[in-house]
GROMACS .gro file of N, CA and C in nm:
model
  465
    1MET      N    1   1.456  -1.337  -0.396
    1MET     CA    2   1.325  -1.294  -0.441
    1MET      C    3   1.260  -1.209  -0.332
    2ILE      N    4   1.190  -1.106  -0.373
    2ILE     CA    5   1.126  -1.014  -0.280
    2ILE      C    6   1.009  -1.081  -0.207
    3THR      N    7   0.988  -1.043  -0.083
    3THR     CA    8   0.874  -1.094  -0.006
    3THR      C    9   0.763  -0.989  -0.008
    4VAL      N   10   0.643  -1.032   0.029
    4VAL     CA   11   0.530  -0.939   0.042
    4VAL      C   12   0.563  -0.831   0.144
    5ALA      N   13   0.624  -0.871   0.255
    5ALA     CA   14   0.659  -0.774   0.361
    5ALA      C   15   0.757  -0.670   0.310
    6ASN      N   16   0.861  -0.714   0.239
    6ASN     CA   17   0.960  -0.618   0.187
    6ASN      C   18   0.901  -0.528   0.079
    7ALA      N   19   0.815  -0.582  -0.005
    7ALA     CA   20   0.749  -0.500  -0.107
    7ALA      C   21   0.659  -0.396  -0.041
    8THR      N   22   0.592  -0.436   0.065
    8THR     CA   23   0.503  -0.344   0.138
    8THR      C   24   0.583  -0.231   0.200
    9ILE      N   25   0.694  -0.264   0.264
    9ILE     CA   26   0.781  -0.161   0.324
    9ILE      C   27   0.831  -0.065   0.216
   10PHE      N   28   0.873  -0.118   0.103
   10PHE     CA   29   0.922  -0.035  -0.007
   10PHE      C   30   0.811   0.058  -0.056
   11ALA      N   31   0.690   0.004  -0.073
   11ALA     CA   32   0.577   0.085  -0.120
   11ALA      C   33   0.544   0.195  -0.020
   12ILE      N   34   0.543   0.162   0.108
   12ILE     CA   35   0.514   0.262   0.212
   12ILE      C   36   0.616   0.377   0.205
   13GLU      N   37   0.741   0.342   0.191
   13GLU     CA   38   0.847   0.445   0.184
   13GLU      C   39   0.832   0.531   0.059
   14LYS      N   40   0.809   0.469  -0.055
   14LYS     CA   41   0.803   0.541  -0.181
   14LYS      C   42   0.677   0.628  -0.194
   15HIS      N   43   0.568   0.585  -0.134
   15HIS     CA   44   0.442   0.658  -0.147
   15HIS      C   45   0.413   0.750  -0.028
   16GLU      N   46   0.511   0.768   0.059
   16GLU     CA   47   0.491   0.853   0.176
   16GLU      C   48   0.443   0.993   0.136
   17GLY      N   49   0.334   1.035   0.197
   17GLY     CA   50   0.279   1.168   0.174
   17GLY      C   51   0.194   1.183   0.049
   18GLN      N   52   0.185   1.081  -0.034
   18GLN     CA   53   0.106   1.091  -0.157
   18GLN      C   54  -0.042   1.067  -0.127
   19LEU      N   55  -0.126   1.143  -0.194
   19LEU     CA   56  -0.272   1.130  -0.179
   19LEU      C   57  -0.330   1.084  -0.311
   20ASP      N   58  -0.441   1.009  -0.304
   20ASP     CA   59  -0.508   0.965  -0.426
   20ASP      C   60  -0.603   1.075  -0.475
   21ASN      N   61  -0.680   1.044  -0.578
   21ASN     CA   62  -0.774   1.142  -0.636
   21ASN      C   63  -0.881   1.187  -0.538
   22PHE      N   64  -0.903   1.111  -0.434
   22PHE     CA   65  -1.007   1.143  -0.336
   22PHE      C   66  -0.949   1.207  -0.210
   23GLY      N   67  -0.818   1.235  -0.210
   23GLY     CA   68  -0.756   1.306  -0.099
   23GLY      C   69  -0.717   1.220   0.020
   24VAL      N   70  -0.713   1.089   0.002
   24VAL     CA   71  -0.672   1.000   0.112
   24VAL      C   72  -0.534   0.942   0.077
   25PRO      N   73  -0.459   0.897   0.177
   25PRO     CA   74  -0.326   0.843   0.149
   25PRO      C   75  -0.330   0.733   0.043
   26TYR      N   76  -0.250   0.748  -0.060
   26TYR     CA   77  -0.247   0.655  -0.172
   26TYR      C   78  -0.213   0.514  -0.125
   27ILE      N   79  -0.127   0.503  -0.026
   27ILE     CA   80  -0.084   0.371   0.022
   27ILE      C   81  -0.202   0.290   0.076
   28ASP      N   82  -0.304   0.358   0.128
   28ASP     CA   83  -0.421   0.285   0.180
   28ASP      C   84  -0.485   0.199   0.072
   29SER      N   85  -0.498   0.256  -0.047
   29SER     CA   86  -0.555   0.181  -0.159
   29SER      C   87  -0.466   0.063  -0.196
   30LEU      N   88  -0.336   0.085  -0.199
   30LEU     CA   89  -0.244  -0.024  -0.234
   30LEU      C   90  -0.250  -0.138  -0.132
   31MET      N   91  -0.270  -0.105  -0.006
   31MET     CA   92  -0.283  -0.209   0.096
   31MET      C   93  -0.411  -0.290   0.075
   32ARG      N   94  -0.518  -0.223   0.040
   32ARG     CA   95  -0.643  -0.295   0.013
   32ARG      C   96  -0.630  -0.382  -0.112
   33VAL      N   97  -0.562  -0.331  -0.213
   33VAL     CA   98  -0.539  -0.409  -0.335
   33VAL      C   99  -0.455  -0.532  -0.302
   34ARG      N  100  -0.350  -0.513  -0.224
   34ARG     CA  101  -0.266  -0.627  -0.182
   34ARG      C  102  -0.350  -0.733  -0.112
   35GLU      N  103  -0.433  -0.690  -0.018
   35GLU     CA  104  -0.516  -0.785   0.057
   35GLU      C  105  -0.618  -0.856  -0.033
   36ALA      N  106  -0.672  -0.784  -0.130
   36ALA     CA  107  -0.769  -0.845  -0.223
   36ALA      C  108  -0.705  -0.956  -0.306
   37LEU      N  109  -0.574  -0.952  -0.319
   37LEU     CA  110  -0.501  -1.050  -0.399
   37LEU      C  111  -0.445  -1.166  -0.316
   38TYR      N  112  -0.475  -1.169  -0.188
   38TYR     CA  113  -0.421  -1.270  -0.097
   38TYR      C  114  -0.440  -1.412  -0.151
   39GLU      N  115  -0.559  -1.444  -0.196
   39GLU     CA  116  -0.588  -1.581  -0.241
   39GLU      C  117  -0.511  -1.620  -0.367
   40HIS      N  118  -0.451  -1.523  -0.434
   40HIS     CA  119  -0.377  -1.551  -0.556
   40HIS      C  120  -0.227  -1.567  -0.533
   41GLY      N  121  -0.184  -1.557  -0.408
   41GLY     CA  122  -0.045  -1.585  -0.375
   41GLY      C  123   0.040  -1.462  -0.352
   42ASP      N  124   0.159  -1.490  -0.302
   42ASP     CA  125   0.252  -1.383  -0.264
   42ASP      C  126   0.291  -1.291  -0.380
   43MET      N  127   0.318  -1.347  -0.496
   43MET     CA  128   0.365  -1.262  -0.606
   43MET      C  129   0.253  -1.172  -0.657
   44ALA      N  130   0.130  -1.219  -0.655
   44ALA     CA  131   0.017  -1.131  -0.691
   44ALA      C  132   0.005  -1.019  -0.590
   45GLN      N  133   0.026  -1.049  -0.462
   45GLN     CA  134   0.022  -0.945  -0.359
   45GLN      C  135   0.135  -0.844  -0.379
   46VAL      N  136   0.253  -0.891  -0.414
   46VAL     CA  137   0.365  -0.800  -0.442
   46VAL      C  138   0.328  -0.709  -0.559
   47ALA      N  139   0.273  -0.766  -0.665
   47ALA     CA  140   0.231  -0.685  -0.781
   47ALA      C  141   0.126  -0.583  -0.739
   48GLY      N  142   0.035  -0.623  -0.653
   48GLY     CA  143  -0.069  -0.531  -0.608
   48GLY      C  144  -0.016  -0.415  -0.527
   49VAL      N  145   0.069  -0.444  -0.429
   49VAL     CA  146   0.119  -0.336  -0.343
   49VAL      C  147   0.216  -0.245  -0.418
   50LEU      N  148   0.276  -0.297  -0.525
   50LEU     CA  149   0.368  -0.215  -0.605
   50LEU      C  150   0.302  -0.163  -0.733
   51SER      N  151   0.172  -0.177  -0.746
   51SER     CA  152   0.104  -0.145  -0.872
   51SER      C  153   0.113   0.002  -0.912
   52GLY      N  154   0.136   0.093  -0.819
   52GLY     CA  155   0.148   0.234  -0.854
   52GLY      C  156   0.291   0.285  -0.857
   53ILE      N  157   0.385   0.199  -0.832
   53ILE     CA  158   0.523   0.239  -0.807
   53ILE      C  159   0.591   0.302  -0.930
   54LEU      N  160   0.561   0.253  -1.049
   54LEU     CA  161   0.624   0.308  -1.169
   54LEU      C  162   0.554   0.436  -1.216
   55ARG      N  163   0.427   0.448  -1.182
   55ARG     CA  164   0.348   0.561  -1.231
   55ARG      C  165   0.371   0.689  -1.151
   56ILE      N  166   0.379   0.677  -1.018
   56ILE     CA  167   0.381   0.801  -0.938
   56ILE      C  168   0.500   0.812  -0.843
   57THR      N  169   0.604   0.734  -0.866
   57THR     CA  170   0.728   0.752  -0.791
   57THR      C  171   0.844   0.756  -0.890
   58ASP      N  172   0.962   0.776  -0.840
   58ASP     CA  173   1.080   0.779  -0.927
   58ASP      C  174   1.141   0.641  -0.947
   59THR      N  175   1.070   0.537  -0.908
   59THR     CA  176   1.119   0.400  -0.920
   59THR      C  177   1.116   0.356  -1.066
   60SER      N  178   1.217   0.281  -1.106
   60SER     CA  179   1.227   0.230  -1.243
   60SER      C  180   1.216   0.077  -1.242
   61VAL      N  181   1.201   0.021  -1.358
   61VAL     CA  182   1.203  -0.125  -1.372
   61VAL      C  183   1.336  -0.180  -1.321
   62ALA      N  184   1.445  -0.112  -1.351
   62ALA     CA  185   1.577  -0.156  -1.303
   62ALA      C  186   1.581  -0.159  -1.150
   63ASP      N  187   1.518  -0.062  -1.086
   63ASP     CA  188   1.511  -0.060  -0.939
   63ASP      C  189   1.437  -0.183  -0.887
   64LEU      N  190   1.327  -0.218  -0.955
   64LEU     CA  191   1.249  -0.336  -0.914
   64LEU      C  192   1.332  -0.463  -0.932
   65GLU      N  193   1.406  -0.470  -1.040
   65GLU     CA  194   1.493  -0.586  -1.063
   65GLU      C  195   1.596  -0.599  -0.951
   66LYS      N  196   1.656  -0.486  -0.912
   66LYS     CA  197   1.755  -0.487  -0.803
   66LYS      C  198   1.695  -0.531  -0.671
   67LEU      N  199   1.566  -0.502  -0.651
   67LEU     CA  200   1.497  -0.543  -0.528
   67LEU      C  201   1.467  -0.693  -0.526
   68GLY      N  202   1.482  -0.758  -0.640
   68GLY     CA  203   1.452  -0.900  -0.647
   68GLY      C  204   1.309  -0.930  -0.687
   69VAL      N  205   1.244  -0.834  -0.753
   69VAL     CA  206   1.108  -0.857  -0.801
   69VAL      C  207   1.118  -0.943  -0.927
   70PRO      N  208   1.050  -1.058  -0.930
   70PRO     CA  209   1.057  -1.146  -1.047
   70PRO      C  210   1.003  -1.079  -1.173
   71THR      N  211   1.054  -1.122  -1.287
   71THR     CA  212   1.014  -1.066  -1.415
   71THR      C  213   0.864  -1.070  -1.436
   72VAL      N  214   0.799  -1.180  -1.402
   72VAL     CA  215   0.654  -1.192  -1.423
   72VAL      C  216   0.579  -1.086  -1.342
   73VAL      N  217   0.629  -1.053  -1.224
   73VAL     CA  218   0.565  -0.950  -1.140
   73VAL      C  219   0.592  -0.812  -1.199
   74ILE      N  220   0.715  -0.788  -1.244
   74ILE     CA  221   0.746  -0.661  -1.309
   74ILE      C  222   0.658  -0.642  -1.432
   75ASP      N  223   0.642  -0.747  -1.510
   75ASP     CA  224   0.556  -0.739  -1.628
   75ASP      C  225   0.412  -0.706  -1.590
   76ALA      N  226   0.365  -0.763  -1.481
   76ALA     CA  227   0.229  -0.732  -1.433
   76ALA      C  228   0.219  -0.585  -1.392
   77ILE      N  229   0.320  -0.535  -1.320
   77ILE     CA  230   0.320  -0.395  -1.277
   77ILE      C  231   0.322  -0.303  -1.399
   78VAL      N  232   0.404  -0.336  -1.497
   78VAL     CA  233   0.409  -0.255  -1.620
   78VAL      C  234   0.273  -0.257  -1.690
   79SER      N  235   0.208  -0.373  -1.689
   79SER     CA  236   0.078  -0.383  -1.757
   79SER      C  237  -0.031  -0.299  -1.692
   80VAL      N  238  -0.017  -0.269  -1.563
   80VAL     CA  239  -0.119  -0.187  -1.495
   80VAL      C  240  -0.071  -0.042  -1.476
   81THR      N  241   0.036  -0.007  -1.544
   81THR     CA  242   0.089   0.130  -1.539
   81THR      C  243   0.053   0.200  -1.669
   82PRO      N  244  -0.034   0.302  -1.663
   82PRO     CA  245  -0.071   0.370  -1.787
   82PRO      C  246   0.047   0.442  -1.850
   83LYS      N  247   0.051   0.439  -1.981
   83LYS     CA  248   0.153   0.513  -2.054
   83LYS      C  249   0.105   0.657  -2.071
   84PRO      N  250   0.197   0.751  -2.084
   84PRO     CA  251   0.156   0.890  -2.105
   84PRO      C  252   0.061   0.901  -2.226
   85SER      N  253  -0.047   0.971  -2.208
   85SER     CA  254  -0.147   0.997  -2.313
   85SER      C  255  -0.221   0.871  -2.360
   86GLU      N  256  -0.208   0.761  -2.288
   86GLU     CA  257  -0.276   0.638  -2.328
   86GLU      C  258  -0.424   0.646  -2.290
   87GLU      N  259  -0.511   0.610  -2.382
   87GLU     CA  260  -0.654   0.608  -2.357
   87GLU      C  261  -0.685   0.503  -2.250
   88TYR      N  262  -0.780   0.531  -2.163
   88TYR     CA  263  -0.808   0.446  -2.048
   88TYR      C  264  -0.835   0.301  -2.088
   89PHE      N  265  -0.920   0.277  -2.185
   89PHE     CA  266  -0.955   0.139  -2.216
   89PHE      C  267  -0.847   0.068  -2.297
   90THR      N  268  -0.755   0.140  -2.358
   90THR     CA  269  -0.636   0.078  -2.418
   90THR      C  270  -0.550   0.022  -2.305
   91TYR      N  271  -0.537   0.100  -2.202
   91TYR     CA  272  -0.462   0.060  -2.082
   91TYR      C  273  -0.528  -0.060  -2.014
   92ILE      N  274  -0.659  -0.060  -2.004
   92ILE     CA  275  -0.731  -0.174  -1.943
   92ILE      C  276  -0.709  -0.299  -2.028
   93ARG      N  277  -0.717  -0.287  -2.159
   93ARG     CA  278  -0.695  -0.403  -2.247
   93ARG      C  279  -0.553  -0.457  -2.233
   94ARG      N  280  -0.457  -0.367  -2.214
   94ARG     CA  281  -0.317  -0.410  -2.195
   94ARG      C  282  -0.303  -0.489  -2.065
   95ALA      N  283  -0.366  -0.442  -1.959
   95ALA     CA  284  -0.363  -0.516  -1.832
   95ALA      C  285  -0.433  -0.651  -1.848
   96PHE      N  286  -0.543  -0.652  -1.921
   96PHE     CA  287  -0.620  -0.775  -1.943
   96PHE      C  288  -0.535  -0.883  -2.009
   97ALA      N  289  -0.442  -0.842  -2.094
   97ALA     CA  290  -0.361  -0.938  -2.169
   97ALA      C  291  -0.257  -1.010  -2.084
   98HIS      N  292  -0.232  -0.962  -1.963
   98HIS     CA  293  -0.135  -1.025  -1.873
   98HIS      C  294  -0.213  -1.090  -1.759
   99SER      N  295  -0.198  -1.220  -1.737
   99SER     CA  296  -0.283  -1.289  -1.640
   99SER      C  297  -0.274  -1.227  -1.500
  100MET      N  298  -0.155  -1.197  -1.451
  100MET     CA  299  -0.143  -1.136  -1.319
  100MET      C  300  -0.185  -0.990  -1.324
  101GLY      N  301  -0.152  -0.922  -1.432
  101GLY     CA  302  -0.193  -0.783  -1.447
  101GLY      C  303  -0.344  -0.769  -1.444
  102ARG      N  304  -0.413  -0.863  -1.504
  102ARG     CA  305  -0.560  -0.861  -1.503
  102ARG      C  306  -0.613  -0.873  -1.361
  103LEU      N  307  -0.555  -0.963  -1.282
  103LEU     CA  308  -0.597  -0.977  -1.143
  103LEU      C  309  -0.573  -0.848  -1.064
  104VAL      N  310  -0.457  -0.788  -1.084
  104VAL     CA  311  -0.422  -0.665  -1.013
  104VAL      C  312  -0.516  -0.553  -1.057
  105MET      N  313  -0.538  -0.539  -1.188
  105MET     CA  314  -0.625  -0.432  -1.235
  105MET      C  315  -0.767  -0.449  -1.184
  106LEU      N  316  -0.815  -0.572  -1.179
  106LEU     CA  317  -0.949  -0.596  -1.125
  106LEU      C  318  -0.955  -0.555  -0.978
  107ALA      N  319  -0.852  -0.586  -0.902
  107ALA     CA  320  -0.848  -0.545  -0.760
  107ALA      C  321  -0.846  -0.393  -0.748
  108ILE      N  322  -0.771  -0.326  -0.836
  108ILE     CA  323  -0.765  -0.179  -0.834
  108ILE      C  324  -0.902  -0.120  -0.865
  109VAL      N  325  -0.964  -0.168  -0.970
  109VAL     CA  326  -1.096  -0.117  -1.011
  109VAL      C  327  -1.199  -0.140  -0.901
  110ASN      N  328  -1.198  -0.259  -0.844
  110ASN     CA  329  -1.293  -0.287  -0.734
  110ASN      C  330  -1.267  -0.197  -0.614
  111ASP      N  331  -1.142  -0.168  -0.586
  111ASP     CA  332  -1.110  -0.078  -0.475
  111ASP      C  333  -1.159   0.063  -0.503
  112ARG      N  334  -1.142   0.111  -0.625
  112ARG     CA  335  -1.190   0.246  -0.662
  112ARG      C  336  -1.343   0.253  -0.651
  113LEU      N  337  -1.411   0.149  -0.696
  113LEU     CA  338  -1.558   0.147  -0.685
  113LEU      C  339  -1.601   0.146  -0.538
  114ALA      N  340  -1.533   0.070  -0.455
  114ALA     CA  341  -1.565   0.066  -0.312
  114ALA      C  342  -1.540   0.202  -0.247
  115ALA      N  343  -1.433   0.271  -0.289
  115ALA     CA  344  -1.403   0.404  -0.234
  115ALA      C  345  -1.514   0.502  -0.270
  116ILE      N  346  -1.561   0.497  -0.392
  116ILE     CA  347  -1.671   0.585  -0.433
  116ILE      C  348  -1.795   0.554  -0.351
  117GLU      N  349  -1.823   0.427  -0.333
  117GLU     CA  350  -1.941   0.387  -0.254
  117GLU      C  351  -1.930   0.435  -0.109
  118ARG      N  352  -1.811   0.420  -0.051
  118ARG     CA  353  -1.790   0.469   0.087
  118ARG      C  354  -1.816   0.619   0.097
  119MET      N  355  -1.766   0.693   0.000
  119MET     CA  356  -1.783   0.839   0.003
  119MET      C  357  -1.929   0.878  -0.022
  120ASN      N  358  -1.999   0.803  -0.105
  120ASN     CA  359  -2.142   0.829  -0.126
  120ASN      C  360  -2.220   0.806   0.003
  121ASN      N  361  -2.184   0.700   0.074
  121ASN     CA  362  -2.257   0.662   0.195
  121ASN      C  363  -2.225   0.750   0.315
  122ASP      N  364  -2.103   0.802   0.323
  122ASP     CA  365  -2.067   0.880   0.442
  122ASP      C  366  -2.086   1.031   0.424
  123GLY      N  367  -2.140   1.071   0.309
  123GLY     CA  368  -2.168   1.213   0.287
  123GLY      C  369  -2.047   1.295   0.247
  124THR      N  370  -1.936   1.230   0.216
  124THR     CA  371  -1.815   1.302   0.176
  124THR      C  372  -1.837   1.379   0.046
  125LEU      N  373  -1.915   1.323  -0.044
  125LEU     CA  374  -1.934   1.383  -0.176
  125LEU      C  375  -2.056   1.475  -0.178
  126THR      N  376  -2.041   1.587  -0.244
  126THR     CA  377  -2.156   1.675  -0.266
  126THR      C  378  -2.238   1.620  -0.382
  127LYS      N  379  -2.360   1.668  -0.397
  127LYS     CA  380  -2.445   1.625  -0.509
  127LYS      C  381  -2.375   1.656  -0.642
  128GLU      N  382  -2.312   1.771  -0.650
  128GLU     CA  383  -2.243   1.809  -0.773
  128GLU      C  384  -2.129   1.712  -0.805
  129GLU      N  385  -2.056   1.671  -0.702
  129GLU     CA  386  -1.947   1.575  -0.723
  129GLU      C  387  -2.003   1.440  -0.767
  130ARG      N  388  -2.111   1.396  -0.700
  130ARG     CA  389  -2.171   1.267  -0.737
  130ARG      C  390  -2.223   1.269  -0.880
  131ASP      N  391  -2.282   1.381  -0.920
  131ASP     CA  392  -2.341   1.391  -1.054
  131ASP      C  393  -2.237   1.420  -1.163
  132GLY      N  394  -2.118   1.461  -1.125
  132GLY     CA  395  -2.016   1.501  -1.221
  132GLY      C  396  -1.906   1.398  -1.238
  133GLU      N  397  -1.786   1.439  -1.201
  133GLU     CA  398  -1.666   1.359  -1.222
  133GLU      C  399  -1.673   1.222  -1.155
  134VAL      N  400  -1.728   1.217  -1.034
  134VAL     CA  401  -1.732   1.090  -0.962
  134VAL      C  402  -1.823   0.991  -1.034
  135GLU      N  403  -1.935   1.038  -1.086
  135GLU     CA  404  -2.025   0.948  -1.160
  135GLU      C  405  -1.958   0.902  -1.290
  136PHE      N  406  -1.884   0.992  -1.353
  136PHE     CA  407  -1.808   0.954  -1.473
  136PHE      C  408  -1.709   0.842  -1.439
  137LEU      N  409  -1.633   0.860  -1.330
  137LEU     CA  410  -1.535   0.760  -1.289
  137LEU      C  411  -1.603   0.628  -1.253
  138ARG      N  412  -1.715   0.638  -1.181
  138ARG     CA  413  -1.789   0.517  -1.142
  138ARG      C  414  -1.828   0.437  -1.267
  139GLY      N  415  -1.882   0.505  -1.367
  139GLY     CA  416  -1.920   0.437  -1.491
  139GLY      C  417  -1.801   0.375  -1.562
  140ARG      N  418  -1.691   0.446  -1.563
  140ARG     CA  419  -1.569   0.396  -1.625
  140ARG      C  420  -1.521   0.270  -1.553
  141TYR      N  421  -1.520   0.273  -1.420
  141TYR     CA  422  -1.474   0.158  -1.343
  141TYR      C  423  -1.567   0.039  -1.360
  142ILE      N  424  -1.697   0.064  -1.367
  142ILE     CA  425  -1.791  -0.047  -1.388
  142ILE      C  426  -1.767  -0.112  -1.524
  143ARG      N  427  -1.749  -0.032  -1.628
  143ARG     CA  428  -1.721  -0.089  -1.760
  143ARG      C  429  -1.589  -0.165  -1.761
  144ALA      N  430  -1.488  -0.112  -1.693
  144ALA     CA  431  -1.359  -0.180  -1.685
  144ALA      C  432  -1.374  -0.313  -1.612
  145ARG      N  433  -1.449  -0.314  -1.502
  145ARG     CA  434  -1.468  -0.439  -1.427
  145ARG      C  435  -1.539  -0.542  -1.514
  146GLU      N  436  -1.642  -0.500  -1.585
  146GLU     CA  437  -1.714  -0.594  -1.672
  146GLU      C  438  -1.620  -0.655  -1.775
  147PHE      N  439  -1.534  -0.573  -1.833
  147PHE     CA  440  -1.438  -0.623  -1.931
  147PHE      C  441  -1.339  -0.719  -1.867
  148LEU      N  442  -1.283  -0.681  -1.752
  148LEU     CA  443  -1.183  -0.763  -1.685
  148LEU      C  444  -1.240  -0.897  -1.635
  149GLU      N  445  -1.369  -0.897  -1.604
  149GLU     CA  446  -1.433  -1.019  -1.555
  149GLU      C  447  -1.490  -1.106  -1.668
  150ALA      N  448  -1.469  -1.065  -1.791
  150ALA     CA  449  -1.528  -1.136  -1.905
  150ALA      C  450  -1.481  -1.281  -1.915
  151VAL      N  451  -1.364  -1.308  -1.862
  151VAL     CA  452  -1.307  -1.443  -1.865
  151VAL      C  453  -1.266  -1.478  -1.723
  152LYS      N  454  -1.299  -1.599  -1.678
  152LYS     CA  455  -1.258  -1.645  -1.544
  152LYS      C  456  -1.107  -1.645  -1.539
  153ILE      N  457  -1.053  -1.586  -1.432
  153ILE     CA  458  -0.908  -1.570  -1.424
  153ILE      C  459  -0.851  -1.629  -1.296
  154SER      N  460  -0.724  -1.664  -1.302
  154SER     CA  461  -0.650  -1.705  -1.183
  154SER      C  462  -0.502  -1.682  -1.210
  155ALA      N  463  -0.427  -1.665  -1.102
  155ALA     CA  464  -0.283  -1.636  -1.120
  155ALA      C  465  -0.207  -1.763  -1.149
   0.00000   0.00000   0.00000
């Protein structure tokens, strides 16, 4: 079975050089998501650090199986991986339906909201950015968090 350390090393290697929507290394967000899931155990942390692996790398489910990622963790990763052309809240509802996926998605959404707040506070964003796409994303993440928190959850 894969360890948190091995999953982290794999994620670092696979996401090398990738930037998120805000222009910062994508792996930074995955590390924060992993840490946010600490209280939910090792497998939740593995799901968190690998949460972007199917979406933005060439990694497949078969690759995860070969690494020793348990089926429940793979299912959680799949649940937080948007399908092509999938509407955002359809994707959120799919993650919500998987207990570990819901935890991971909540950690992702909270991390995105914190990133927006950091950029608002440090002057990174222009007024136009705050009033435009970033405000749209902030509203989307707030609605997603409210939905994901609708039921008390645990791994």
